[in-house]
Short mmCIF file of C-alpha atoms in Angstrom, two decimals:
data_model
loop_
_atom_site.label_atom_id
_atom_site.label_comp_id
_atom_site.label_asym_id
_atom_site.label_seq_id
_atom_site.Cartn_x
_atom_site.Cartn_y
_atom_site.Cartn_z
CA MET A 1 7.49 -10.53 49.02
CA VAL A 2 9.04 -9.00 52.13
CA TYR A 3 11.29 -11.18 54.27
CA VAL A 4 12.05 -10.53 57.93
CA GLY A 5 14.87 -12.26 59.78
CA ILE A 6 14.76 -12.13 63.59
CA ASP A 7 17.57 -13.30 65.81
CA VAL A 8 15.97 -14.07 69.17
CA ALA A 9 17.70 -13.44 72.51
CA LYS A 10 16.61 -13.20 76.13
CA ASP A 11 16.27 -9.43 76.52
CA LYS A 12 16.28 -8.18 72.91
CA HIS A 13 15.78 -9.27 69.31
CA ASP A 14 17.71 -8.19 66.20
CA CYS A 15 15.56 -7.72 63.09
CA TYR A 16 16.34 -7.33 59.41
CA ILE A 17 13.87 -6.58 56.59
CA VAL A 18 14.53 -7.14 52.88
CA ASN A 19 12.32 -7.63 49.83
CA SER A 20 12.45 -10.32 47.15
CA ASP A 21 14.51 -8.02 44.87
CA GLY A 22 17.27 -7.90 47.48
CA GLU A 23 16.48 -4.29 48.44
CA VAL A 24 17.12 -3.68 52.14
CA LEU A 25 13.97 -2.12 53.58
CA ALA A 26 15.35 -1.89 57.11
CA GLU A 27 18.95 -2.45 58.12
CA VAL A 28 19.43 -4.54 61.25
CA PHE A 29 17.69 -2.87 64.19
CA THR A 30 17.21 -4.02 67.77
CA ILE A 31 13.91 -4.24 69.65
CA SER A 32 13.43 -4.91 73.33
CA ASN A 33 11.70 -8.09 74.44
CA ASP A 34 8.58 -6.32 75.68
CA GLN A 35 5.36 -4.79 74.39
CA ASP A 36 7.07 -1.59 73.26
CA GLY A 37 9.62 -3.57 71.26
CA PHE A 38 6.95 -5.72 69.65
CA SER A 39 4.93 -2.65 68.71
CA LEU A 40 8.02 -1.05 67.16
CA LEU A 41 8.60 -4.18 65.05
CA PHE A 42 5.00 -4.18 63.85
CA GLN A 43 5.21 -0.49 62.89
CA ARG A 44 8.37 -1.14 60.87
CA LEU A 45 6.67 -4.05 59.13
CA GLN A 46 3.63 -1.94 58.23
CA SER A 47 5.92 0.73 56.83
CA ALA A 48 7.86 -1.80 54.76
CA ALA A 49 4.79 -3.72 53.52
CA PRO A 50 1.30 -2.23 53.75
CA ASP A 51 -0.08 -5.63 52.73
CA LEU A 52 1.01 -7.94 55.56
CA SER A 53 0.00 -11.02 53.57
CA ASN A 54 3.19 -10.47 51.56
CA VAL A 55 5.38 -10.66 54.68
CA LYS A 56 7.26 -13.78 55.73
CA VAL A 57 8.96 -13.75 59.13
CA GLY A 58 11.64 -16.23 60.13
CA LEU A 59 13.25 -16.92 63.49
CA GLU A 60 15.30 -19.71 65.01
CA ALA A 61 13.88 -22.28 67.41
CA THR A 62 15.39 -20.99 70.65
CA GLY A 63 13.17 -22.64 73.22
CA HIS A 64 11.20 -20.44 75.58
CA TYR A 65 12.95 -17.22 74.51
CA SER A 66 11.03 -17.18 71.22
CA TYR A 67 7.66 -18.15 72.68
CA ASN A 68 6.31 -14.64 73.37
CA ILE A 69 7.37 -12.99 70.12
CA LEU A 70 6.13 -16.02 68.20
CA GLY A 71 2.70 -15.66 69.80
CA PHE A 72 2.68 -11.94 68.94
CA LEU A 73 3.49 -12.59 65.28
CA LEU A 74 0.82 -15.28 64.97
CA ASP A 75 -1.79 -13.05 66.63
CA LYS A 76 -1.04 -10.40 64.01
CA GLY A 77 -1.69 -12.94 61.26
CA LEU A 78 1.87 -12.93 59.92
CA THR A 79 3.23 -15.96 58.09
CA THR A 80 5.96 -17.16 60.42
CA TYR A 81 8.68 -19.78 60.06
CA VAL A 82 10.51 -21.40 62.97
CA ILE A 83 13.85 -22.62 61.62
CA ASN A 84 16.11 -25.28 63.08
CA PRO A 85 19.38 -23.62 64.25
CA LEU A 86 21.31 -26.43 62.55
CA HIS A 87 19.90 -25.28 59.21
CA THR A 88 20.81 -21.64 59.74
CA ASN A 89 24.28 -22.59 60.94
CA LEU A 90 24.96 -24.68 57.82
CA PHE A 91 23.45 -22.00 55.58
CA ARG A 92 25.69 -19.33 57.14
CA LYS A 93 28.78 -21.49 56.60
CA SER A 94 27.80 -22.09 52.99
CA THR A 95 27.71 -18.37 52.24
CA SER A 96 31.07 -17.44 53.72
CA LEU A 97 34.39 -19.05 54.62
CA ARG A 98 34.76 -16.71 57.58
CA ARG A 99 33.50 -17.89 60.95
CA THR A 100 31.67 -14.67 61.68
CA LYS A 101 28.67 -15.13 63.94
CA THR A 102 26.86 -12.24 65.60
CA ASP A 103 23.23 -11.50 66.30
CA ARG A 104 23.16 -8.98 63.45
CA VAL A 105 24.69 -11.49 61.04
CA ASP A 106 22.23 -14.17 62.12
CA ALA A 107 19.26 -11.88 61.40
CA ARG A 108 20.54 -11.38 57.84
CA VAL A 109 21.22 -15.09 57.40
CA ILE A 110 17.66 -16.02 58.43
CA ALA A 111 16.20 -13.54 55.94
CA ALA A 112 18.53 -14.77 53.18
CA MET A 113 17.65 -18.35 53.96
CA MET A 114 13.94 -17.65 53.45
CA MET A 115 14.72 -15.92 50.14
CA SER A 116 16.63 -18.98 48.90
CA ASP A 117 15.21 -22.20 47.49
CA VAL A 118 15.25 -23.92 50.89
CA VAL A 119 11.88 -25.57 51.50
CA LEU A 120 10.37 -24.30 54.75
CA THR A 121 6.99 -24.92 56.39
CA SER A 122 5.24 -22.08 58.17
CA TYR A 123 4.45 -22.29 61.86
CA THR A 124 0.75 -22.53 62.68
CA ALA A 125 -1.48 -21.48 65.55
CA THR A 126 -2.11 -25.19 66.19
CA SER A 127 1.58 -25.72 66.88
CA TYR A 128 1.71 -22.64 69.10
CA HIS A 129 -1.23 -23.68 71.29
CA ASN A 130 0.17 -27.20 71.41
CA GLU A 131 2.97 -25.77 73.57
CA GLU A 132 0.84 -26.30 76.69
CA LEU A 133 0.79 -30.05 76.16
CA LYS A 134 4.49 -30.05 75.25
CA SER A 135 5.31 -28.13 78.42
CA LEU A 136 3.42 -30.64 80.55
CA THR A 137 4.94 -33.73 78.93
CA ARG A 138 8.49 -32.38 79.14
CA TYR A 139 7.93 -31.29 82.73
CA ARG A 140 6.75 -34.80 83.59
CA PHE A 141 9.72 -36.30 81.75
CA GLU A 142 12.18 -34.31 83.86
CA LYS A 143 10.30 -35.11 87.10
CA VAL A 144 10.39 -38.84 86.31
CA ARG A 145 14.13 -38.63 85.62
CA GLU A 146 14.65 -36.81 88.90
CA ARG A 147 12.67 -39.49 90.74
CA ALA A 148 14.74 -42.23 89.08
CA ARG A 149 17.94 -40.60 90.34
CA LEU A 150 16.53 -40.45 93.86
CA LYS A 151 15.56 -44.12 93.71
CA LEU A 152 19.16 -44.98 92.85
CA SER A 153 20.18 -43.04 95.96
CA VAL A 154 17.74 -45.09 98.05
CA SER A 155 19.26 -48.33 96.75
CA ARG A 156 22.75 -47.03 97.51
CA LEU A 157 21.84 -45.98 101.05
CA VAL A 158 20.03 -49.24 101.84
CA ASN A 159 23.13 -51.18 100.73
CA ILE A 160 25.07 -49.20 103.33
CA LEU A 161 22.55 -49.23 106.19
CA PHE A 162 20.69 -52.54 105.77
CA PRO A 163 21.91 -54.57 102.74
CA GLU A 164 19.97 -57.71 103.75
CA LEU A 165 16.61 -55.98 103.31
CA GLU A 166 16.72 -56.21 99.52
CA LYS A 167 16.44 -60.02 99.64
CA LEU A 168 13.38 -59.91 101.91
CA VAL A 169 11.11 -57.75 99.73
CA PRO A 170 10.13 -57.83 96.03
CA SER A 171 11.48 -54.30 95.55
CA LEU A 172 12.99 -51.58 97.65
CA HIS A 173 10.80 -49.04 95.86
CA MET A 174 7.41 -49.95 97.26
CA GLN A 175 5.30 -48.02 99.73
CA THR A 176 5.70 -50.65 102.47
CA VAL A 177 9.51 -50.40 102.37
CA TYR A 178 9.40 -46.60 102.19
CA ALA A 179 7.09 -46.49 105.23
CA LEU A 180 9.44 -48.80 107.14
CA LEU A 181 12.60 -46.89 106.28
CA SER A 182 11.00 -43.48 106.84
CA GLU A 183 10.48 -44.36 110.49
CA LEU A 184 13.32 -46.85 110.98
CA PRO A 185 16.10 -45.81 108.53
CA GLY A 186 18.63 -48.55 109.16
CA ALA A 187 19.29 -52.04 110.53
CA LYS A 188 20.18 -50.70 113.98
CA GLN A 189 16.82 -48.91 114.39
CA ILE A 190 14.84 -51.92 113.09
CA ALA A 191 16.72 -54.36 115.34
CA SER A 192 15.88 -52.33 118.44
CA CYS A 193 12.22 -51.83 117.47
CA HIS A 194 9.56 -53.72 119.47
CA LEU A 195 8.12 -56.58 117.42
CA THR A 196 4.51 -55.50 118.04
CA HIS A 197 5.20 -52.01 116.68
CA LEU A 198 7.15 -53.36 113.71
CA LYS A 199 4.32 -55.77 112.87
CA ALA A 200 1.73 -52.97 113.07
CA LEU A 201 3.88 -50.69 110.90
CA LEU A 202 4.29 -53.32 108.17
CA ALA A 203 0.65 -54.44 108.29
CA ASP A 204 -0.63 -50.88 107.97
CA ALA A 205 1.75 -49.92 105.16
CA SER A 206 1.10 -53.13 103.18
CA LYS A 207 -2.66 -53.09 103.85
CA GLY A 208 -2.49 -56.44 105.64
CA ARG A 209 -0.24 -58.31 103.20
CA TYR A 210 2.70 -58.41 105.61
CA GLY A 211 2.12 -59.79 109.09
CA ARG A 212 4.00 -61.22 112.05
CA GLU A 213 6.16 -63.62 110.02
CA LYS A 214 7.51 -60.87 107.77
CA ALA A 215 8.13 -58.63 110.78
CA ILE A 216 10.14 -61.40 112.52
CA ALA A 217 12.14 -62.10 109.35
CA ILE A 218 13.04 -58.43 108.89
CA ARG A 219 13.94 -57.92 112.55
CA ASP A 220 16.07 -61.07 112.66
CA ALA A 221 17.91 -59.97 109.52
CA ALA A 222 18.44 -56.52 111.05
CA GLN A 223 19.89 -58.02 114.23
CA ARG A 224 22.43 -59.99 112.16
CA SER A 225 23.00 -57.22 109.62
CA ILE A 226 26.43 -55.97 108.62
CA GLY A 227 24.93 -52.58 107.86
CA SER A 228 26.62 -49.45 109.11
CA ALA A 229 25.05 -47.37 111.89
CA MET A 230 25.66 -43.93 110.36
CA LYS A 231 23.27 -41.24 111.55
CA MET A 232 23.95 -38.94 108.62
CA LYS A 233 23.26 -41.69 106.09
CA SER A 234 20.01 -42.54 107.90
CA MET A 235 18.97 -38.89 107.75
CA GLU A 236 19.83 -38.76 104.04
CA LEU A 237 17.70 -41.86 103.44
CA GLN A 238 14.70 -40.32 105.20
CA HIS A 239 15.03 -37.09 103.25
CA THR A 240 15.38 -38.94 99.95
CA ILE A 241 12.24 -40.99 100.55
CA ARG A 242 10.39 -37.80 101.46
CA LEU A 243 11.46 -36.21 98.16
CA ILE A 244 10.36 -39.29 96.20
CA ARG A 245 6.90 -39.14 97.78
CA GLU A 246 6.61 -35.45 96.93
CA LEU A 247 7.61 -36.20 93.34
CA ASP A 248 5.05 -39.03 93.17
CA ALA A 249 2.31 -36.55 94.09
CA GLU A 250 3.56 -33.96 91.58
CA ILE A 251 3.83 -36.50 88.75
CA SER A 252 0.34 -37.77 89.49
CA GLU A 253 -1.01 -34.19 89.29
CA ILE A 254 0.79 -33.59 85.99
CA GLU A 255 -0.51 -36.86 84.53
CA THR A 256 -4.07 -35.88 85.49
CA ALA A 257 -3.68 -32.58 83.61
CA ILE A 258 -2.24 -34.42 80.58
CA GLN A 259 -5.13 -36.89 80.56
CA GLU A 260 -7.68 -34.04 80.68
CA ILE A 261 -6.12 -32.44 77.60
CA MET A 262 -5.94 -35.77 75.77
CA ASP A 263 -9.57 -36.59 76.61
CA GLU A 264 -10.59 -33.23 75.15
CA MET A 265 -8.53 -33.83 71.99
CA ALA A 266 -9.60 -37.50 71.64
CA PRO A 267 -6.78 -38.25 69.15
CA PRO A 268 -6.90 -41.54 67.18
CA ILE A 269 -3.35 -42.33 68.35
CA LEU A 270 -4.86 -43.58 71.63
CA THR A 271 -6.68 -46.35 69.75
CA ILE A 272 -3.36 -48.05 69.00
CA PRO A 273 -2.85 -50.92 71.49
CA GLY A 274 0.05 -50.20 73.83
CA ILE A 275 0.08 -46.39 73.51
CA SER A 276 -0.91 -44.82 76.82
CA TYR A 277 -1.95 -41.26 77.61
CA ARG A 278 1.62 -40.42 78.62
CA MET A 279 3.43 -41.68 75.53
CA GLY A 280 0.63 -40.62 73.20
CA ALA A 281 0.63 -37.10 74.64
CA MET A 282 4.40 -36.85 74.35
CA ILE A 283 4.35 -37.94 70.70
CA LEU A 284 1.59 -35.49 69.78
CA ALA A 285 3.16 -32.66 71.77
CA GLU A 286 6.54 -33.02 70.10
CA ILE A 287 5.19 -33.43 66.57
CA GLY A 288 2.65 -30.63 66.98
CA ASP A 289 0.81 -29.78 63.78
CA PHE A 290 0.95 -32.79 61.45
CA SER A 291 0.32 -30.52 58.46
CA ARG A 292 3.93 -29.32 58.82
CA PHE A 293 5.13 -32.74 57.64
CA TYR A 294 4.61 -33.94 54.09
CA SER A 295 5.35 -37.57 54.86
CA PRO A 296 6.19 -39.95 57.74
CA ASP A 297 9.86 -39.76 56.68
CA LYS A 298 9.88 -36.09 57.66
CA ILE A 299 8.71 -37.02 61.16
CA LEU A 300 11.37 -39.72 61.38
CA ALA A 301 14.01 -37.17 60.44
CA TYR A 302 12.59 -34.69 62.96
CA ALA A 303 12.89 -37.36 65.65
CA GLY A 304 16.41 -38.29 64.57
CA LEU A 305 15.33 -41.88 63.83
CA SER A 306 16.34 -41.86 60.17
CA PRO A 307 19.70 -43.42 59.18
CA SER A 308 22.56 -41.12 58.25
CA THR A 309 23.85 -41.25 54.66
CA TYR A 310 27.44 -40.74 53.57
CA GLN A 311 28.67 -41.63 50.08
CA SER A 312 31.65 -40.31 48.20
CA GLY A 313 33.21 -41.85 45.08
CA LYS A 314 33.57 -45.57 45.65
CA LEU A 315 32.92 -45.23 49.37
CA ALA A 316 29.47 -46.62 50.10
CA ASN A 317 27.37 -46.08 53.19
CA ALA A 318 28.29 -49.49 54.58
CA TYR A 319 27.06 -49.02 58.15
CA PRO A 320 24.58 -46.17 58.49
CA HIS A 321 23.97 -45.01 62.05
CA MET A 322 20.82 -43.46 63.41
CA GLU A 323 21.19 -39.68 63.15
CA LYS A 324 19.88 -38.79 66.65
CA ARG A 325 19.85 -35.10 65.72
CA GLY A 326 16.18 -34.32 66.22
CA SER A 327 13.90 -34.03 69.22
CA ARG A 328 15.25 -36.31 71.93
CA TYR A 329 11.85 -36.24 73.64
CA LEU A 330 10.07 -37.45 70.50
CA ARG A 331 12.75 -40.09 69.90
CA TYR A 332 12.35 -41.33 73.49
CA ALA A 333 8.55 -41.43 73.25
CA LEU A 334 8.47 -43.23 69.89
CA PHE A 335 11.07 -45.78 70.90
CA ASN A 336 9.35 -46.66 74.18
CA ALA A 337 5.86 -46.60 72.69
CA THR A 338 7.04 -49.03 70.01
CA ARG A 339 8.20 -51.51 72.62
CA PHE A 340 4.74 -51.56 74.21
CA VAL A 341 2.90 -51.67 70.87
CA CYS A 342 5.01 -54.68 69.85
CA ASN A 343 3.83 -56.42 73.02
CA TRP A 344 0.14 -55.63 72.54
CA ASP A 345 -0.50 -55.62 68.79
CA PRO A 346 -0.11 -58.91 66.88
CA SER A 347 0.93 -57.29 63.58
CA PHE A 348 3.71 -55.30 65.24
CA ALA A 349 4.77 -58.34 67.26
CA ALA A 350 5.06 -60.35 64.04
CA TYR A 351 7.03 -57.55 62.37
CA LEU A 352 9.45 -57.39 65.31
CA ALA A 353 9.86 -61.18 65.26
CA LYS A 354 10.60 -61.02 61.53
CA LYS A 355 13.38 -58.46 62.04
CA LEU A 356 14.85 -60.47 64.90
CA ALA A 357 14.78 -63.59 62.71
CA GLU A 358 16.82 -61.68 60.13
CA GLY A 359 19.59 -61.48 62.73
CA LYS A 360 19.09 -57.86 63.76
CA HIS A 361 19.86 -56.72 67.29
CA TYR A 362 16.78 -56.13 69.45
CA TYR A 363 17.15 -52.35 69.50
CA VAL A 364 17.78 -52.25 65.75
CA ALA A 365 14.61 -54.31 65.23
CA ILE A 366 12.71 -51.91 67.53
CA SER A 367 13.93 -48.96 65.46
CA HIS A 368 12.48 -50.62 62.34
CA ALA A 369 9.19 -51.16 64.17
CA ALA A 370 9.29 -47.50 65.26
CA LYS A 371 9.34 -46.45 61.61
CA LYS A 372 6.31 -48.63 60.98
CA LEU A 373 4.59 -47.05 63.98
CA VAL A 374 5.33 -43.52 62.73
CA ARG A 375 3.75 -44.37 59.37
CA LEU A 376 0.67 -45.65 61.20
CA ILE A 377 0.41 -42.59 63.46
CA PHE A 378 0.82 -40.26 60.48
CA ALA A 379 -2.00 -42.01 58.59
CA LEU A 380 -4.34 -42.00 61.61
CA MET A 381 -3.77 -38.35 62.48
CA LYS A 382 -4.21 -37.29 58.85
CA SER A 383 -7.43 -39.26 58.41
CA GLY A 384 -8.80 -38.85 61.93
CA LYS A 385 -9.94 -42.46 61.92
CA PRO A 386 -9.30 -44.95 64.77
CA TYR A 387 -6.88 -47.82 64.40
CA CYS A 388 -8.32 -51.02 62.99
CA PRO A 389 -6.04 -54.01 63.71
CA ALA A 390 -5.37 -56.37 60.83
CA THR A 391 -7.40 -59.56 61.05
#
C-alpha cells in the first residue's frame, strides 16, 4: 500500500508519500491550490504507485479549504480519508514529547496515522455531494441566529421608545407590529398620528383583525407613554425591522431549496412524527453517508452526545458529562428534533415520561430520548423503510 498525507491550507497543500514498508517515496513537497498543483500531485502519485487502487490518501477536515482537493481526489477514484483534527493532534502528541507542529510535520503525521492500527472510514462520493445540503442547512442556521439577534434588538428598542406596546399585542414580532413601527417608530409618532390613518394601518397589516378599538387603545397608551423621543433610536428600529424582513425572505428562499432537495431524496427520516424538512435535512446533511458509521453509537459520538468516560484506579466515573466535542450543528438538530418527536410520537412521549419519573432533569431526559431517536434514524436510513409507530 502507498499512503499519502496531505496538510491542507488556503493557498497551498503539503504532501508526503510513503509505502507500507516505511520507505519514503516522496519527501514532503508543496503544491499550489489550483489545477496545476492538483495535476502535479496526481503525477507524483502515478509515479509512486502505478496501480492507484493501492493508494490511500488522508487529509484533515479543514472546512471549505479541503473541499476542492477532496473533490479532485474522489473524481480520480482515489480512496480518501477525511480525519478529525482532534485525532491527528492526539496522534502527533503520542509520537513525540516535543510540541513541534508545522505543515510538513502534519503531512507526515497524517500518513503515519493511516499506516497505524487506527480504524478509519474512507470518504465517499455520497458524502461529498451531500455538501450542497449541508451548505444550505448551515447557511439557514446562521441566518436564523442573525434574525434572532435582530429581534432582541427590536425588543430592546421598543422598551426605550414605547414600552407600553408590549402589553397591547400578543408579540412584538408579528407583521402587524412591524408594519406599525416601520411607519411610526415610537410613542411620540403614534400619539400624533390621526386615528383614521392609524386604524387603516392596523387593519391593513392585520388583515382586518385589528380595528378601531385596537387603534384607540394603542394611541391612548402612546399619549400616556413614558417612552423616550430619540430620533436615532427610532431610525435604528426602522432599520432593524427592515433587516428582519429581508432575512425572512432569504430564509424562506433557503427553506424552499432545502425542501426541493429533500423531496427528491425522499428519506424515511421524514416519516418520523415531529421531524420537519428543516431538522430532517440538517440531520442528514451533518451525518452524510450512513455507511461511514458502523453503529448508532458512532453517530452519537460524532454529534458529541455520548457521555465522557474517566476512570483511574479506584476513581470511578461518578458523574459523566456529555462530551460536546462533535458537530454542534448535528447536536443542535438532534436535540431539537427530539423535543418535537417526544410531543408527537406516543412511544417517545412515554419514554421521556419514564426518564422524568426516574428523577432526571428535563434536558437529561431529552438527551436519553435523543439516543433513542438516533438508533431509530440509523435503522430507517439503513433499511430504507418508513417509520411504523408501535401500536
